[in-house]
Coordinates of C-alpha atoms in Angstrom, one line a residue:
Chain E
X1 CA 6.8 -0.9 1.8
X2 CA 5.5 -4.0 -0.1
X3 CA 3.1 -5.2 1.8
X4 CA 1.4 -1.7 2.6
X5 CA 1.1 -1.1 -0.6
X6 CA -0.8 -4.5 -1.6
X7 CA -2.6 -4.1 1.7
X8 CA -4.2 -1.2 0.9
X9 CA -4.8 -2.2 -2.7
X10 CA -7.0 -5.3 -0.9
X11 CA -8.1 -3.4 2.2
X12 CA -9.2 -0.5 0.1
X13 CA -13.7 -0.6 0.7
X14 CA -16.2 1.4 -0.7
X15 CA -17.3 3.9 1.6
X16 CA -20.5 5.4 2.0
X17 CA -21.0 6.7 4.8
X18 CA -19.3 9.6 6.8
X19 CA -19.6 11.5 10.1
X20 CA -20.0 15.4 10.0
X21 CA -16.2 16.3 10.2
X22 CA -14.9 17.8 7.1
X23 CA -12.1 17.2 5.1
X24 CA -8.8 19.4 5.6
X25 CA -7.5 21.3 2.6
X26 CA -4.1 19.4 2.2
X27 CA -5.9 16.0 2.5
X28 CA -7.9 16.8 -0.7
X29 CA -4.6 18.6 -2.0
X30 CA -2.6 15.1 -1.6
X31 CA -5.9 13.0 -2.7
X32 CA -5.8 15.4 -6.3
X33 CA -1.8 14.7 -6.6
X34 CA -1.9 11.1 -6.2
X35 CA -4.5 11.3 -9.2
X36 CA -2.0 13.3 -11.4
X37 CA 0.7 11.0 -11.1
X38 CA -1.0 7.8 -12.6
X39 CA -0.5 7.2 -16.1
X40 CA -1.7 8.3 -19.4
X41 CA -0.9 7.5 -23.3
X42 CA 1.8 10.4 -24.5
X43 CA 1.5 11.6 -20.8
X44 CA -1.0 13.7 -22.0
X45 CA -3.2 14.2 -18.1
X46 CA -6.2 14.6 -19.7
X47 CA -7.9 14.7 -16.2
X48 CA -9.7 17.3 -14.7
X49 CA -11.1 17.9 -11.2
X50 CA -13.8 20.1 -9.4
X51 CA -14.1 19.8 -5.9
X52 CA -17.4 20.4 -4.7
X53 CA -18.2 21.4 -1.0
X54 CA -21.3 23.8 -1.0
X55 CA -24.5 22.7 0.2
X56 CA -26.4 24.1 -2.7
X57 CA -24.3 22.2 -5.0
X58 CA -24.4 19.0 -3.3
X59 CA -28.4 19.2 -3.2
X60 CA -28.5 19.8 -6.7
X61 CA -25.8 17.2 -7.9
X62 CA -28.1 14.3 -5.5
X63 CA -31.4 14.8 -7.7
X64 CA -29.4 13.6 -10.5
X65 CA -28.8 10.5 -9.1
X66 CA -30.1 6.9 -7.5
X67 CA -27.3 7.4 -4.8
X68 CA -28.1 11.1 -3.7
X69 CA -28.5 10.5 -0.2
X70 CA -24.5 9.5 -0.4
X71 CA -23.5 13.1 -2.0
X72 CA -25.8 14.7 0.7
X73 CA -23.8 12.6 3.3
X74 CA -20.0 13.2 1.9
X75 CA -18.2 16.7 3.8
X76 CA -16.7 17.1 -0.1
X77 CA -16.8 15.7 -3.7
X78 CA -14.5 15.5 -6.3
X79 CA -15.8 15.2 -9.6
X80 CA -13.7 13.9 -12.5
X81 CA -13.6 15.0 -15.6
X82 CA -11.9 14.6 -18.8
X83 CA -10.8 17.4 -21.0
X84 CA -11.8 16.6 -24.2
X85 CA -8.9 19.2 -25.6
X86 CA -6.4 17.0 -24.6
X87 CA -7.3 13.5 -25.2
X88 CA -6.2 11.5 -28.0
X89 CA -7.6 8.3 -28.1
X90 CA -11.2 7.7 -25.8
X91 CA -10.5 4.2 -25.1
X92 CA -6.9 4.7 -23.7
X93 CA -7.9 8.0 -21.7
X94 CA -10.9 6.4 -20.1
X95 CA -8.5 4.2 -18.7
X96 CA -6.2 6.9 -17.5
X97 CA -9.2 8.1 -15.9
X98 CA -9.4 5.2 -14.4
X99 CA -6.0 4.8 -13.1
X100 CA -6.3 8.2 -11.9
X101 CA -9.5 7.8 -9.6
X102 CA -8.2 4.0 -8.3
X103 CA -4.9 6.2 -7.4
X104 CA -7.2 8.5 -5.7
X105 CA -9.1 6.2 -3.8
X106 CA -5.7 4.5 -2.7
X107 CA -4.8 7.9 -1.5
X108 CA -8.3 8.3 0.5
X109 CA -7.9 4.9 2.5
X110 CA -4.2 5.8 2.8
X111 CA -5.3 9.0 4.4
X112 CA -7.6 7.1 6.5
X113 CA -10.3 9.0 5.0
X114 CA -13.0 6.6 3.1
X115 CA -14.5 7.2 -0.3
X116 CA -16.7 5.8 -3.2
X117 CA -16.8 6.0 -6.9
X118 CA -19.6 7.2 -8.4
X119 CA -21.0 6.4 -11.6
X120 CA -24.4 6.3 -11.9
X121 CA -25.2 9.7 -12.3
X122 CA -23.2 10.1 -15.4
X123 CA -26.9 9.1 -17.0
X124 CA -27.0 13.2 -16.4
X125 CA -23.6 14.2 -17.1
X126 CA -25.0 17.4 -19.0
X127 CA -27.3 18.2 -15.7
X128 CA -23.7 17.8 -13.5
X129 CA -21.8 20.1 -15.7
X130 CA -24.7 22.8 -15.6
X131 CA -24.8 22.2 -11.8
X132 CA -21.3 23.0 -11.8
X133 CA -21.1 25.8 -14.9
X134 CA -18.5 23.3 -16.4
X135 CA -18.3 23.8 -19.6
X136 CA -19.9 20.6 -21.9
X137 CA -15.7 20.4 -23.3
X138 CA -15.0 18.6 -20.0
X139 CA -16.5 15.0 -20.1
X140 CA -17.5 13.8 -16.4
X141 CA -15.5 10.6 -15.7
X142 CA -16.9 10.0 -12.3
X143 CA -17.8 11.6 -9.0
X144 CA -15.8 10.6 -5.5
X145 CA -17.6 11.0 -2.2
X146 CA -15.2 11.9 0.7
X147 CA -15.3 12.0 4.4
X148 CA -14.4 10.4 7.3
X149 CA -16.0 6.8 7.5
X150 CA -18.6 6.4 9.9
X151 CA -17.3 2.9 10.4
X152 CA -15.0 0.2 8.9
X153 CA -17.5 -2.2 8.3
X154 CA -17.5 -2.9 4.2
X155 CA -16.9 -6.2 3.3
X156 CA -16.3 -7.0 -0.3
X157 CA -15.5 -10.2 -2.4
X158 CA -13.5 -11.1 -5.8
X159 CA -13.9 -14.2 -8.0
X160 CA -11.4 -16.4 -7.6
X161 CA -7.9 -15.8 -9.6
X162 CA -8.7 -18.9 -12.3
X163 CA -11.7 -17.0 -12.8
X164 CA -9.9 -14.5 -14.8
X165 CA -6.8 -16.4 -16.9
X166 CA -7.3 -17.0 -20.2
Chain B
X1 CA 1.4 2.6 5.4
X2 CA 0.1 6.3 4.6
X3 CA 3.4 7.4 3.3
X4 CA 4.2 4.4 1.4
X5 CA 1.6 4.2 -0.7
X6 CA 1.5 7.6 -1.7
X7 CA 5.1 7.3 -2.4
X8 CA 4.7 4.1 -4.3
X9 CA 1.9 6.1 -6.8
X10 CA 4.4 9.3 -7.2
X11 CA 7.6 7.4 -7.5
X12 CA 6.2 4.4 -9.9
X13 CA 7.9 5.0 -13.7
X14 CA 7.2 3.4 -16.6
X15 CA 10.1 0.8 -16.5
X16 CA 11.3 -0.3 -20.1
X17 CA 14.9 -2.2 -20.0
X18 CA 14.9 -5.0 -18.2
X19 CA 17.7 -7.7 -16.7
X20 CA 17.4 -10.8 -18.3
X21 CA 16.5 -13.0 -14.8
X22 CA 12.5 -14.8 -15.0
X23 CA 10.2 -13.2 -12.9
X24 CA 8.9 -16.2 -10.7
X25 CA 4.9 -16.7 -10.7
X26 CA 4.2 -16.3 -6.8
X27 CA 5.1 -12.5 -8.1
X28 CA 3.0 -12.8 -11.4
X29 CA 0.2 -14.2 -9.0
X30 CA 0.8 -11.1 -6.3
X31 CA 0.4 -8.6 -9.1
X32 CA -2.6 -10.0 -10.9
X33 CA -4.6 -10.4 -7.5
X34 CA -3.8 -6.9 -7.0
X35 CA -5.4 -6.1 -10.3
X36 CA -8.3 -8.0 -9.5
X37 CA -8.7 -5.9 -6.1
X38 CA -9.8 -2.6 -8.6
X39 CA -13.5 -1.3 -8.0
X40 CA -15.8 -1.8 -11.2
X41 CA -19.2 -0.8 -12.1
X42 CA -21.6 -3.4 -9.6
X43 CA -18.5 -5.3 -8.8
X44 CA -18.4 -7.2 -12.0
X45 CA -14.8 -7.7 -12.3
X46 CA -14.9 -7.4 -16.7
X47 CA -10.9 -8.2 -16.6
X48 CA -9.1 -11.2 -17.9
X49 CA -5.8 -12.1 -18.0
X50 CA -3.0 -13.7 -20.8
X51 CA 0.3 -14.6 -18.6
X52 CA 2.8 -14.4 -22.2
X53 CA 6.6 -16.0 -21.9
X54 CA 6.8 -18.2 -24.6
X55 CA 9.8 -16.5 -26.9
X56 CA 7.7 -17.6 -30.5
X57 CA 4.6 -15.6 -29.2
X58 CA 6.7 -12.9 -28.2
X59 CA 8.4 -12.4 -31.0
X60 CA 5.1 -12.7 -33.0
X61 CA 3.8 -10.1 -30.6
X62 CA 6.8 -7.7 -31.6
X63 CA 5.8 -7.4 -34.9
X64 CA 2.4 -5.8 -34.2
X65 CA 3.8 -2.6 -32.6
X66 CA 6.5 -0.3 -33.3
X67 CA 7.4 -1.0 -28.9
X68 CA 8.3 -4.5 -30.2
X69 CA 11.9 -4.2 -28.6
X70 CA 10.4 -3.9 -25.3
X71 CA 8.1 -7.0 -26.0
X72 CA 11.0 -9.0 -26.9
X73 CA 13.4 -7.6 -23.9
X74 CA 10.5 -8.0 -20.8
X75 CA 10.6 -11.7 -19.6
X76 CA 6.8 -11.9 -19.4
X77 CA 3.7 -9.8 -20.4
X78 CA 0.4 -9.6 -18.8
X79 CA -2.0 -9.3 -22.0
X80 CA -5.3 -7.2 -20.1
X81 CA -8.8 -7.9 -21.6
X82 CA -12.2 -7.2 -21.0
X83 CA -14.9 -9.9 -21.5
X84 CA -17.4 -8.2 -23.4
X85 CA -19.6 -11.4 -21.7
X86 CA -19.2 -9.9 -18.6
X87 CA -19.2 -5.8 -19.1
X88 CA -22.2 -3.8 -18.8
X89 CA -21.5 -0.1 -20.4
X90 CA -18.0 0.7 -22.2
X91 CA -16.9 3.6 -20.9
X92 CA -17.0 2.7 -16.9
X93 CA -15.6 -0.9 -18.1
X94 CA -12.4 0.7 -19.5
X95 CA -12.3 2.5 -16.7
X96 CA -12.8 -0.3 -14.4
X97 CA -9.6 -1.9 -16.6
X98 CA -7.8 1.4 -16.0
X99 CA -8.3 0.9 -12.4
X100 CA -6.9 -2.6 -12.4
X101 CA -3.6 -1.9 -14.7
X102 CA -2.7 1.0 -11.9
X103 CA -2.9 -1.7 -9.3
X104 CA -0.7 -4.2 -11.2
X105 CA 1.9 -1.5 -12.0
X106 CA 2.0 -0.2 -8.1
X107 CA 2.6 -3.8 -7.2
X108 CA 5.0 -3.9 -9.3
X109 CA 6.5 -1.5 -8.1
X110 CA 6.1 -2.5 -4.7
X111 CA 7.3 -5.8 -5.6
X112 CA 10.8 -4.2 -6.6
X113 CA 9.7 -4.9 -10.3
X114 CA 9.4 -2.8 -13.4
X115 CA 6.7 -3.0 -15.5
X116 CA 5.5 -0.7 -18.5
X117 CA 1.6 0.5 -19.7
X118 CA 1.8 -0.6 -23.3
X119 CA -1.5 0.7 -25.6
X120 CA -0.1 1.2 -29.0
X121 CA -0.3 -2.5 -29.7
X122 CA -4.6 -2.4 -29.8
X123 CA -4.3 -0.7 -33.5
X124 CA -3.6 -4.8 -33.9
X125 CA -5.6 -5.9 -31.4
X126 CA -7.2 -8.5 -33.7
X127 CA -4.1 -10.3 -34.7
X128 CA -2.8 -10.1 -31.2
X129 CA -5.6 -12.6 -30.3
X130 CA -5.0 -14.7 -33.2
X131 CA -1.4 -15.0 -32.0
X132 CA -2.8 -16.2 -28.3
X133 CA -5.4 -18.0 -29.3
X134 CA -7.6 -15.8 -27.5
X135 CA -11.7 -15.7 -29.0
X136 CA -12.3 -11.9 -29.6
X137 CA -15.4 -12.2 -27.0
X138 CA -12.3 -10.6 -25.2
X139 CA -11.5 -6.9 -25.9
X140 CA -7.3 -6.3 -25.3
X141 CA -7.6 -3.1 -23.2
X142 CA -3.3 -3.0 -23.1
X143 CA -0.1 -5.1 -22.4
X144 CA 1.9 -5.1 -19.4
X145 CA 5.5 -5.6 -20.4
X146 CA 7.0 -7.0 -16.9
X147 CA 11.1 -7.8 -15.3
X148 CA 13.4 -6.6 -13.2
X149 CA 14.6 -3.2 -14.0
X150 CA 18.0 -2.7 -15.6
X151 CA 18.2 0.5 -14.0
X152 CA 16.1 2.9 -11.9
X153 CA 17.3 6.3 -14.7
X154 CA 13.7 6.9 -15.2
X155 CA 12.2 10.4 -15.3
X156 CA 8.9 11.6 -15.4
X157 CA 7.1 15.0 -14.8
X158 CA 3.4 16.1 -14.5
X159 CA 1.8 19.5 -14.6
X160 CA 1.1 21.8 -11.5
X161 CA -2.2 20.7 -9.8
X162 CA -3.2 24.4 -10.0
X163 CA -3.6 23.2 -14.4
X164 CA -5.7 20.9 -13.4
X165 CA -8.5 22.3 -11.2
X166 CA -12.2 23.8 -12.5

């Protein structure tokens, strides 16, 4: 139990890049739940979540962003959102946020499924939401790309642990 | 390893009584690593870490938020900042620190430890880096009250997933 746990938490890779087989319904069911169950001040789940699988969509969402050509690759999105009738505090629910989408991404490489975070195209978070016709109360946190990896290739590196003790 | 983790993110609780018995530093250095395994914006790992045991800061640390009693029972704290040197837009940094408090309180978890999420203490963030000497470069984003559990009571509940979805 220990060790899976901290293995997957350092195994865990960006992935962005996906073969053609889509995601099953329960998969994205079990990816949504592990997001629920991270923390958040006064348990308040301020998160939100569209999942986004139509083609149309997809096109539309990858103008808005640097990394398009990774939404047009991914069977199915989930974009994040916060909803800003239930938050309390920005700092502390962007960090729920947070906690949510790293349990999500756990969940994906648990699944054996690979995914990325996506940030960049909150530069057009308005653009998103009309995309989606979200309404501009929920505040996009992020968009995750998921599929099946392609390969297991990613490599990634971390400072050393001094680095970061104050 | 698939049904671990996703046990380990459902079944994690906010852990707030604790034995009095140290937690030994091979643990403390297990958890932080896994904190430093979180994704950030271009990888620029913001976080920074305050390992607290000293009983005089502790106590000092008490008085700065009405959770003091769990300050003063945990045997250590993990203080979490962001170096505001290193971050590159707010809101995906405290997300970024988000991320990395989930991993530290899975490996926890994992770790057969208790640990709590505590964020009322940053109305006081100021004097709380007066009492740790820390320069206020670095932004506290929570503390991490850590032991071994007095008891495994705890309770938690989140909405149905259907409450969740656009």
């Amino acid at each position: 139990m220990q060790s899976s746990v901290l293995e997957t938490i350092c195994q865990r890779r960006s992935v962005r890049e996906f073969t053609a087989e889509p995601v099953a319904s329960e998969l994205l069911q079990t990816i949504i739940t592990a997001g629920v169950w991270a923390p958040s001040g006064l348990n308040n789940q301020p998160w939100r979540f569209k999942v986004v699988q139509a083609v149309t969509e997809k096109a539309a969402l990858a103008l808005q962003t640097q990394y398009g050509h990774i939404i047009l690759a991914a069977p199915v999105l989930i974009a994040v959102y916060l909803d800003q009738e239930s938050m309390y505090d920005p700092v502390k629910d962007q960090q729920a946020a947070g906690a949510c989408i790293q349990n999500m991404l756990l969940a994906i490489h648990a699944l054996d499924l690979g995914g990325v975070w996506l940030g960049q195209i909150l530069k057009n978070k308005a653009a998103v939401n009309t995309i989606l016709g979200i309404d501009n109360r929920f505040d996009l946190m992020a968009i995750i790309a998921i599929g099946h990896p392609k390969h297991r290739d990613q490599h990634s590196t971390r400072k050393p642990i001094d680095h970061f003790l104050l």
